[in-house]
């Protein structure tokens, strides 16, 4: 089929939930992709912060190949070694004592919401309310869109589940005031990703932790986008000198194989006893083999160092565009989660970059977001900046 035929078939047969760019990808390697016509692209999207080791990373490919030929799936009614090994790795490298596996970020957040409510039921006299942040994003299931503090995701889906309230991100006083006798948890991203790469003030997360401790409620960090090295440390919370009670992960966990996880302290995880939660595919051997290979690679010496260095270089080069392009009003982020805030809408720039073989994405209408593979090279950053220089107004 030609590209046009493929796109026409997609438009006819697939539910129209996505506004897609007119390109059909067939192959990827490292930070590069190729389309049906053999055109090469530098990928600053990485499946939206998913393919952190780059496309078709040989170690992940080999792990998947080997595991697929050995054992792909058995039920969680039984034990499997890859799941046990990956759980050990996550526990050894994070604050958490226990993990639960699922398949996506929304599912991980559903699990976190359920666990917080169950903890409230078991330990806090039935408190159930969860405070979340304006501008946040937590996924597309009914509870996850409700937790998401952006009205545009709620429209048309009423009635939404009860028990959520929204407060401004990065505002300690509002949080303090908003906690009621019903509140069992606060849910937030360490850096808001979909909300426009919003980095909180230095002391904010520490203040949230202190308030949660004082009030006896849970701090839940959604690290679906910030986790697994994206910000230059394995988890976003490591930048801020705090640990949460619950953390959710997905996206980069399997470098493209669907894997989600909830991680929690022993005390909190105790509220998820047998029969309280489950996932058919969660933690299956194939997904876990990909996750083990991915985490082993991220933990290798120099990997996160490269992410930090390239993140700094990317931010520095993007700032340099401001000289000739006054539409650039801010460049921000941590590691390789970087946003460039414009005074104009960004979609036409995304399209123009695509035509020139560079993939970027736009959030909040006017914020260009760069979340490339963490193995991105200097010359790829240079190419992005050169293309942006060409396509942005002066
Ligand atoms: N949480 C955060 C912070 C995200 O950025 C996303 C996706 O962009 C999600 C949750 C939802 O993840 P998924 O699409 O895997 O359900």
GROMACS .gro file of C-alpha atoms and ligand atoms in nm:
model
  410
    1UNK     CA    1   0.000   0.000   0.000
    2UNK     CA    2   0.119   0.354  -0.066
    3UNK     CA    3   0.145   0.610   0.212
    4UNK     CA    4  -0.177   0.775   0.090
    5UNK     CA    5  -0.362   0.440   0.087
    6UNK     CA    6  -0.240   0.356   0.436
    7UNK     CA    7  -0.352   0.693   0.573
    8UNK     CA    8  -0.691   0.664   0.396
    9UNK     CA    9  -0.741   0.317   0.547
   10UNK     CA   10  -0.645   0.444   0.893
   11UNK     CA   11  -0.891   0.735   0.867
   12UNK     CA   12  -1.165   0.492   0.763
   13UNK     CA   13  -1.110   0.207   1.011
   14UNK     CA   14  -0.960   0.352   1.328
   15UNK     CA   15  -1.165   0.553   1.577
   16UNK     CA   16  -1.077   0.917   1.527
   17UNK     CA   17  -0.932   0.997   1.869
   18UNK     CA   18  -0.596   1.119   1.737
   19UNK     CA   19  -0.503   1.418   1.527
   20UNK     CA   20  -0.211   1.261   1.341
   21UNK     CA   21   0.067   1.406   1.129
   22UNK     CA   22   0.066   1.282   0.766
   23UNK     CA   23   0.357   1.040   0.798
   24UNK     CA   24   0.378   0.659   0.823
   25UNK     CA   25   0.684   0.530   1.008
   26UNK     CA   26   0.834   0.195   0.926
   27UNK     CA   27   1.167   0.175   1.108
   28UNK     CA   28   1.365   0.325   1.393
   29UNK     CA   29   1.721   0.311   1.517
   30UNK     CA   30   1.863   0.514   1.804
   31UNK     CA   31   1.725   0.867   1.785
   32UNK     CA   32   1.627   0.832   1.417
   33UNK     CA   33   1.314   0.716   1.234
   34UNK     CA   34   1.239   0.639   0.870
   35UNK     CA   35   0.907   0.669   0.688
   36UNK     CA   36   0.752   0.472   0.400
   37UNK     CA   37   0.939   0.687   0.149
   38UNK     CA   38   1.278   0.629   0.310
   39UNK     CA   39   1.296   0.981   0.453
   40UNK     CA   40   1.495   1.008   0.777
   41UNK     CA   41   1.382   1.201   1.084
   42UNK     CA   42   1.554   1.302   1.408
   43UNK     CA   43   1.317   1.205   1.686
   44UNK     CA   44   1.269   1.458   1.968
   45UNK     CA   45   0.939   1.293   2.065
   46UNK     CA   46   1.053   0.934   2.135
   47UNK     CA   47   0.696   0.806   2.150
   48UNK     CA   48   0.633   1.089   2.401
   49UNK     CA   49   0.915   1.015   2.645
   50UNK     CA   50   0.894   0.638   2.593
   51UNK     CA   51   1.190   0.516   2.385
   52UNK     CA   52   1.457   0.649   2.618
   53UNK     CA   53   1.730   0.412   2.502
   54UNK     CA   54   1.646   0.496   2.142
   55UNK     CA   55   1.457   0.285   1.891
   56UNK     CA   56   1.541  -0.084   1.853
   57UNK     CA   57   1.805  -0.080   2.127
   58UNK     CA   58   1.998  -0.405   2.071
   59UNK     CA   59   1.990  -0.508   2.435
   60UNK     CA   60   1.611  -0.466   2.459
   61UNK     CA   61   1.558  -0.632   2.120
   62UNK     CA   62   1.763  -0.932   2.230
   63UNK     CA   63   1.585  -0.956   2.566
   64UNK     CA   64   1.243  -0.949   2.397
   65UNK     CA   65   1.350  -1.201   2.133
   66UNK     CA   66   1.485  -1.442   2.392
   67UNK     CA   67   1.190  -1.410   2.627
   68UNK     CA   68   0.930  -1.441   2.346
   69UNK     CA   69   1.081  -1.775   2.253
   70UNK     CA   70   1.085  -1.894   2.615
   71UNK     CA   71   0.768  -1.776   2.792
   72UNK     CA   72   0.552  -1.479   2.692
   73UNK     CA   73   0.268  -1.489   2.939
   74UNK     CA   74   0.126  -1.675   3.234
   75UNK     CA   75  -0.130  -1.551   3.482
   76UNK     CA   76  -0.046  -1.367   3.801
   77UNK     CA   77  -0.198  -1.673   3.968
   78UNK     CA   78   0.162  -1.799   3.940
   79UNK     CA   79   0.515  -1.668   3.996
   80UNK     CA   80   0.751  -1.582   3.711
   81UNK     CA   81   1.119  -1.503   3.742
   82UNK     CA   82   1.140  -1.191   3.517
   83UNK     CA   83   0.869  -1.021   3.728
   84UNK     CA   84   1.046  -1.113   4.051
   85UNK     CA   85   1.378  -0.987   3.919
   86UNK     CA   86   1.243  -0.657   3.790
   87UNK     CA   87   1.057  -0.594   4.116
   88UNK     CA   88   1.384  -0.650   4.305
   89UNK     CA   89   1.556  -0.398   4.076
   90UNK     CA   90   1.290  -0.129   4.123
   91UNK     CA   91   1.286  -0.178   4.500
   92UNK     CA   92   1.667  -0.169   4.518
   93UNK     CA   93   1.687   0.154   4.317
   94UNK     CA   94   1.398   0.356   4.462
   95UNK     CA   95   1.234   0.456   4.792
   96UNK     CA   96   0.979   0.178   4.748
   97UNK     CA   97   0.940  -0.147   4.941
   98UNK     CA   98   0.688  -0.305   4.704
   99UNK     CA   99   0.565  -0.271   4.346
  100UNK     CA  100   0.252  -0.360   4.150
  101UNK     CA  101   0.271  -0.406   3.772
  102UNK     CA  102   0.023  -0.296   3.507
  103UNK     CA  103   0.047  -0.175   3.146
  104UNK     CA  104   0.018   0.204   3.119
  105UNK     CA  105   0.037   0.533   3.301
  106UNK     CA  106  -0.337   0.572   3.338
  107UNK     CA  107  -0.359   0.224   3.483
  108UNK     CA  108  -0.076   0.295   3.726
  109UNK     CA  109  -0.260   0.608   3.841
  110UNK     CA  110  -0.587   0.416   3.875
  111UNK     CA  111  -0.399   0.177   4.100
  112UNK     CA  112  -0.257   0.469   4.301
  113UNK     CA  113  -0.602   0.627   4.342
  114UNK     CA  114  -0.748   0.295   4.457
  115UNK     CA  115  -0.458   0.234   4.694
  116UNK     CA  116  -0.488   0.583   4.847
  117UNK     CA  117  -0.860   0.532   4.904
  118UNK     CA  118  -0.805   0.187   5.049
  119UNK     CA  119  -0.535   0.327   5.277
  120UNK     CA  120  -0.781   0.598   5.384
  121UNK     CA  121  -1.042   0.330   5.448
  122UNK     CA  122  -0.801   0.117   5.651
  123UNK     CA  123  -0.604   0.385   5.838
  124UNK     CA  124  -0.768   0.729   5.815
  125UNK     CA  125  -1.127   0.666   5.924
  126UNK     CA  126  -1.256   0.648   5.568
  127UNK     CA  127  -1.096   0.964   5.425
  128UNK     CA  128  -1.113   0.941   5.046
  129UNK     CA  129  -1.054   1.280   4.887
  130UNK     CA  130  -0.747   1.329   4.668
  131UNK     CA  131  -0.608   1.676   4.596
  132UNK     CA  132  -0.455   1.715   4.250
  133UNK     CA  133  -0.300   2.005   4.062
  134UNK     CA  134  -0.437   2.244   3.804
  135UNK     CA  135  -0.259   2.187   3.473
  136UNK     CA  136  -0.177   1.825   3.563
  137UNK     CA  137  -0.216   1.521   3.343
  138UNK     CA  138  -0.270   1.169   3.473
  139UNK     CA  139  -0.417   0.970   3.181
  140UNK     CA  140  -0.746   0.894   3.008
  141UNK     CA  141  -0.942   0.648   3.220
  142UNK     CA  142  -1.241   0.794   3.401
  143UNK     CA  143  -1.063   0.833   3.736
  144UNK     CA  144  -0.742   0.951   3.568
  145UNK     CA  145  -0.917   1.227   3.369
  146UNK     CA  146  -1.093   1.330   3.688
  147UNK     CA  147  -0.760   1.348   3.868
  148UNK     CA  148  -0.630   1.553   3.574
  149UNK     CA  149  -0.673   1.920   3.662
  150UNK     CA  150  -0.767   2.040   3.314
  151UNK     CA  151  -1.134   2.087   3.232
  152UNK     CA  152  -1.093   2.020   2.861
  153UNK     CA  153  -1.038   1.651   2.940
  154UNK     CA  154  -1.363   1.631   3.143
  155UNK     CA  155  -1.606   1.774   2.888
  156UNK     CA  156  -1.871   1.521   2.783
  157UNK     CA  157  -1.779   1.252   3.034
  158UNK     CA  158  -1.999   1.341   3.331
  159UNK     CA  159  -2.075   1.218   3.584
  160UNK     CA  160  -1.713   1.202   3.693
  161UNK     CA  161  -1.612   1.002   4.002
  162UNK     CA  162  -1.636   1.196   4.328
  163UNK     CA  163  -1.352   1.274   4.561
  164UNK     CA  164  -1.111   1.495   4.367
  165UNK     CA  165  -1.030   1.863   4.419
  166UNK     CA  166  -0.790   2.085   4.227
  167UNK     CA  167  -0.538   2.332   4.361
  168UNK     CA  168  -0.272   2.546   4.191
  169UNK     CA  169   0.061   2.372   4.127
  170UNK     CA  170   0.363   2.513   4.307
  171UNK     CA  171   0.150   2.689   4.572
  172UNK     CA  172   0.221   2.566   4.926
  173UNK     CA  173  -0.033   2.787   5.102
  174UNK     CA  174  -0.321   2.674   4.881
  175UNK     CA  175  -0.232   2.313   4.951
  176UNK     CA  176  -0.221   2.372   5.325
  177UNK     CA  177  -0.563   2.541   5.316
  178UNK     CA  178  -0.725   2.285   5.086
  179UNK     CA  179  -0.664   1.981   5.306
  180UNK     CA  180  -0.991   1.883   5.473
  181UNK     CA  181  -1.110   1.612   5.709
  182UNK     CA  182  -1.186   1.407   5.400
  183UNK     CA  183  -0.842   1.432   5.237
  184UNK     CA  184  -0.636   1.113   5.219
  185UNK     CA  185  -0.371   1.209   4.959
  186UNK     CA  186  -0.209   1.465   4.735
  187UNK     CA  187  -0.128   1.354   4.379
  188UNK     CA  188   0.116   1.551   4.163
  189UNK     CA  189   0.387   1.530   3.898
  190UNK     CA  190   0.736   1.642   4.011
  191UNK     CA  191   0.748   1.843   3.688
  192UNK     CA  192   0.426   1.892   3.492
  193UNK     CA  193   0.489   1.742   3.148
  194UNK     CA  194   0.170   1.766   2.940
  195UNK     CA  195   0.089   2.084   3.132
  196UNK     CA  196   0.374   2.262   2.954
  197UNK     CA  197   0.696   2.144   3.124
  198UNK     CA  198   0.633   2.335   3.448
  199UNK     CA  199   0.921   2.301   3.693
  200UNK     CA  200   0.825   2.383   4.055
  201UNK     CA  201   1.024   2.605   4.288
  202UNK     CA  202   1.318   2.442   4.461
  203UNK     CA  203   1.150   2.389   4.800
  204UNK     CA  204   0.799   2.304   4.678
  205UNK     CA  205   0.809   1.923   4.688
  206UNK     CA  206   0.980   1.931   5.028
  207UNK     CA  207   0.700   2.154   5.156
  208UNK     CA  208   0.438   1.915   5.013
  209UNK     CA  209   0.613   1.626   5.189
  210UNK     CA  210   0.623   1.816   5.518
  211UNK     CA  211   0.252   1.904   5.498
  212UNK     CA  212   0.154   1.547   5.410
  213UNK     CA  213   0.355   1.416   5.706
  214UNK     CA  214   0.207   1.671   5.945
  215UNK     CA  215  -0.149   1.594   5.831
  216UNK     CA  216  -0.092   1.219   5.813
  217UNK     CA  217  -0.191   1.194   5.446
  218UNK     CA  218  -0.019   1.035   5.147
  219UNK     CA  219   0.206   1.201   4.892
  220UNK     CA  220   0.165   1.039   4.551
  221UNK     CA  221   0.409   1.128   4.274
  222UNK     CA  222   0.309   1.061   3.914
  223UNK     CA  223   0.650   0.990   3.759
  224UNK     CA  224   0.503   0.840   3.443
  225UNK     CA  225   0.683   1.105   3.235
  226UNK     CA  226   0.962   1.216   3.470
  227UNK     CA  227   1.070   0.868   3.584
  228UNK     CA  228   1.330   0.628   3.445
  229UNK     CA  229   1.603   0.883   3.388
  230UNK     CA  230   1.415   1.143   3.184
  231UNK     CA  231   1.519   1.431   3.411
  232UNK     CA  232   1.881   1.319   3.445
  233UNK     CA  233   1.823   1.122   3.766
  234UNK     CA  234   1.648   0.787   3.780
  235UNK     CA  235   1.340   0.946   3.941
  236UNK     CA  236   1.232   1.309   3.945
  237UNK     CA  237   1.196   1.315   4.324
  238UNK     CA  238   1.571   1.265   4.361
  239UNK     CA  239   1.626   1.628   4.253
  240UNK     CA  240   1.422   1.756   4.545
  241UNK     CA  241   1.543   1.557   4.846
  242UNK     CA  242   1.206   1.392   4.915
  243UNK     CA  243   1.048   1.052   4.874
  244UNK     CA  244   0.678   0.991   4.815
  245UNK     CA  245   0.455   0.725   4.971
  246UNK     CA  246   0.336   0.609   4.629
  247UNK     CA  247   0.492   0.660   4.285
  248UNK     CA  248   0.351   0.571   3.945
  249UNK     CA  249   0.562   0.479   3.643
  250UNK     CA  250   0.504   0.378   3.280
  251UNK     CA  251   0.624   0.528   2.948
  252UNK     CA  252   1.001   0.453   2.944
  253UNK     CA  253   0.980   0.147   3.172
  254UNK     CA  254   0.987  -0.096   2.879
  255UNK     CA  255   1.146   0.132   2.616
  256UNK     CA  256   0.833   0.089   2.402
  257UNK     CA  257   0.691  -0.238   2.534
  258UNK     CA  258   0.381  -0.146   2.742
  259UNK     CA  259   0.474  -0.159   3.111
  260UNK     CA  260   0.327   0.036   3.401
  261UNK     CA  261   0.404   0.017   3.771
  262UNK     CA  262   0.298   0.145   4.108
  263UNK     CA  263   0.566   0.161   4.375
  264UNK     CA  264   0.489   0.215   4.743
  265UNK     CA  265   0.621   0.194   5.097
  266UNK     CA  266   0.551  -0.120   5.297
  267UNK     CA  267   0.302   0.057   5.522
  268UNK     CA  268   0.092   0.186   5.231
  269UNK     CA  269   0.122  -0.124   5.012
  270UNK     CA  270  -0.022  -0.329   5.299
  271UNK     CA  271  -0.366  -0.192   5.207
  272UNK     CA  272  -0.354  -0.383   4.876
  273UNK     CA  273  -0.420  -0.737   5.000
  274UNK     CA  274  -0.524  -1.038   4.789
  275UNK     CA  275  -0.824  -0.962   4.567
  276UNK     CA  276  -0.808  -0.581   4.602
  277UNK     CA  277  -0.645  -0.512   4.264
  278UNK     CA  278  -0.519  -0.702   3.959
  279UNK     CA  279  -0.415  -0.684   3.595
  280UNK     CA  280  -0.417  -0.979   3.353
  281UNK     CA  281  -0.113  -0.864   3.156
  282UNK     CA  282   0.058  -0.676   3.441
  283UNK     CA  283   0.419  -0.783   3.485
  284UNK     CA  284   0.414  -1.057   3.224
  285UNK     CA  285   0.749  -1.214   3.137
  286UNK     CA  286   0.782  -1.043   2.798
  287UNK     CA  287   0.718  -0.696   2.940
  288UNK     CA  288   0.948  -0.763   3.236
  289UNK     CA  289   1.232  -0.885   3.013
  290UNK     CA  290   1.214  -0.554   2.823
  291UNK     CA  291   1.198  -0.360   3.149
  292UNK     CA  292   1.499  -0.539   3.300
  293UNK     CA  293   1.711  -0.472   2.989
  294UNK     CA  294   1.598  -0.109   2.989
  295UNK     CA  295   1.671  -0.042   3.355
  296UNK     CA  296   2.006  -0.223   3.343
  297UNK     CA  297   2.109   0.005   3.058
  298UNK     CA  298   1.987   0.324   3.229
  299UNK     CA  299   2.184   0.230   3.541
  300UNK     CA  300   2.509   0.183   3.350
  301UNK     CA  301   2.780   0.434   3.423
  302UNK     CA  302   2.757   0.746   3.212
  303UNK     CA  303   2.403   0.695   3.084
  304UNK     CA  304   2.230   0.947   3.309
  305UNK     CA  305   2.534   1.172   3.290
  306UNK     CA  306   2.482   1.193   2.913
  307UNK     CA  307   2.116   1.282   2.967
  308UNK     CA  308   2.211   1.566   3.203
  309UNK     CA  309   2.483   1.697   2.971
  310UNK     CA  310   2.271   1.683   2.658
  311UNK     CA  311   1.979   1.839   2.846
  312UNK     CA  312   2.197   2.135   2.941
  313UNK     CA  313   2.329   2.162   2.586
  314UNK     CA  314   1.976   2.147   2.442
  315UNK     CA  315   1.849   2.419   2.676
  316UNK     CA  316   2.150   2.639   2.605
  317UNK     CA  317   2.108   2.603   2.227
  318UNK     CA  318   1.733   2.669   2.247
  319UNK     CA  319   1.795   2.984   2.453
  320UNK     CA  320   2.034   3.100   2.183
  321UNK     CA  321   1.739   3.117   1.939
  322UNK     CA  322   1.587   3.400   2.139
  323UNK     CA  323   1.835   3.647   1.996
  324UNK     CA  324   1.680   3.625   1.648
  325UNK     CA  325   1.336   3.500   1.749
  326UNK     CA  326   1.166   3.716   2.012
  327UNK     CA  327   0.867   3.473   2.010
  328UNK     CA  328   1.077   3.255   2.242
  329UNK     CA  329   0.974   3.365   2.590
  330UNK     CA  330   1.112   3.083   2.803
  331UNK     CA  331   1.312   2.762   2.786
  332UNK     CA  332   1.278   2.530   3.085
  333UNK     CA  333   1.298   2.173   3.204
  334UNK     CA  334   1.531   1.920   3.362
  335UNK     CA  335   1.747   1.665   3.186
  336UNK     CA  336   1.584   1.583   2.854
  337UNK     CA  337   1.234   1.697   2.946
  338UNK     CA  338   1.252   2.040   2.790
  339UNK     CA  339   0.991   2.297   2.690
  340UNK     CA  340   1.024   2.612   2.483
  341UNK     CA  341   0.747   2.856   2.562
  342UNK     CA  342   0.641   3.076   2.268
  343UNK     CA  343   0.429   3.387   2.237
  344UNK     CA  344   0.272   3.227   1.927
  345UNK     CA  345   0.095   2.895   1.866
  346UNK     CA  346   0.332   2.606   1.804
  347UNK     CA  347   0.150   2.363   1.574
  348UNK     CA  348   0.262   2.525   1.252
  349UNK     CA  349   0.622   2.503   1.376
  350UNK     CA  350   0.575   2.132   1.455
  351UNK     CA  351   0.451   2.076   1.098
  352UNK     CA  352   0.733   2.277   0.942
  353UNK     CA  353   0.990   2.079   1.145
  354UNK     CA  354   0.830   1.752   1.034
  355UNK     CA  355   0.866   1.855   0.671
  356UNK     CA  356   1.236   1.917   0.736
  357UNK     CA  357   1.286   1.580   0.909
  358UNK     CA  358   1.270   1.678   1.276
  359UNK     CA  359   1.001   1.551   1.513
  360UNK     CA  360   0.892   1.770   1.803
  361UNK     CA  361   0.560   1.809   1.978
  362UNK     CA  362   0.350   2.093   2.114
  363UNK     CA  363   0.162   2.106   2.445
  364UNK     CA  364  -0.072   2.373   2.575
  365UNK     CA  365  -0.091   2.522   2.220
  366UNK     CA  366   0.223   2.731   2.252
  367UNK     CA  367   0.486   2.521   2.428
  368UNK     CA  368   0.719   2.315   2.210
  369UNK     CA  369   0.822   2.003   2.398
  370UNK     CA  370   1.142   1.809   2.340
  371UNK     CA  371   1.165   1.462   2.498
  372UNK     CA  372   1.420   1.280   2.278
  373UNK     CA  373   1.581   0.944   2.347
  374UNK     CA  374   1.828   0.997   2.632
  375UNK     CA  375   2.105   0.882   2.397
  376UNK     CA  376   2.054   1.184   2.170
  377UNK     CA  377   2.376   1.317   2.017
  378UNK     CA  378   2.508   1.672   1.994
  379UNK     CA  379   2.470   1.681   1.615
  380UNK     CA  380   2.100   1.587   1.651
  381UNK     CA  381   2.049   1.880   1.888
  382UNK     CA  382   2.233   2.104   1.641
  383UNK     CA  383   2.005   1.986   1.360
  384UNK     CA  384   1.693   2.059   1.566
  385UNK     CA  385   1.816   2.409   1.648
  386UNK     CA  386   1.911   2.479   1.287
  387UNK     CA  387   1.566   2.369   1.166
  388UNK     CA  388   1.389   2.572   1.436
  389UNK     CA  389   1.596   2.872   1.333
  390UNK     CA  390   1.476   2.826   0.974
  391UNK     CA  391   1.106   2.778   1.050
  392UNK     CA  392   1.039   3.024   1.333
  393UNK     CA  393   0.941   3.383   1.269
  394UNK     CA  394   1.207   3.645   1.322
  395LIG     N1  395   0.076   1.058   3.379
  395LIG     C1  396   0.158   1.143   3.316
  395LIG     C2  397   0.240   1.241   3.395
  395LIG     C3  398   0.167   1.142   3.176
  395LIG     O1  399   0.247   1.229   3.114
  395LIG     C4  400   0.088   1.049   3.104
  395LIG     C5  401   0.091   1.046   2.957
  395LIG     O2  402   0.130   1.139   2.890
  395LIG     C6  403   0.005   0.962   3.175
  395LIG     C7  404   0.002   0.969   3.313
  395LIG     C8  405  -0.080   0.862   3.104
  395LIG     O3  406  -0.004   0.755   3.059
  395LIG     P1  407  -0.065   0.652   2.953
  395LIG     O4  408  -0.089   0.724   2.826
  395LIG     O5  409   0.041   0.545   2.943
  395LIG     O6  410  -0.191   0.600   3.011
   0.00000   0.00000   0.00000
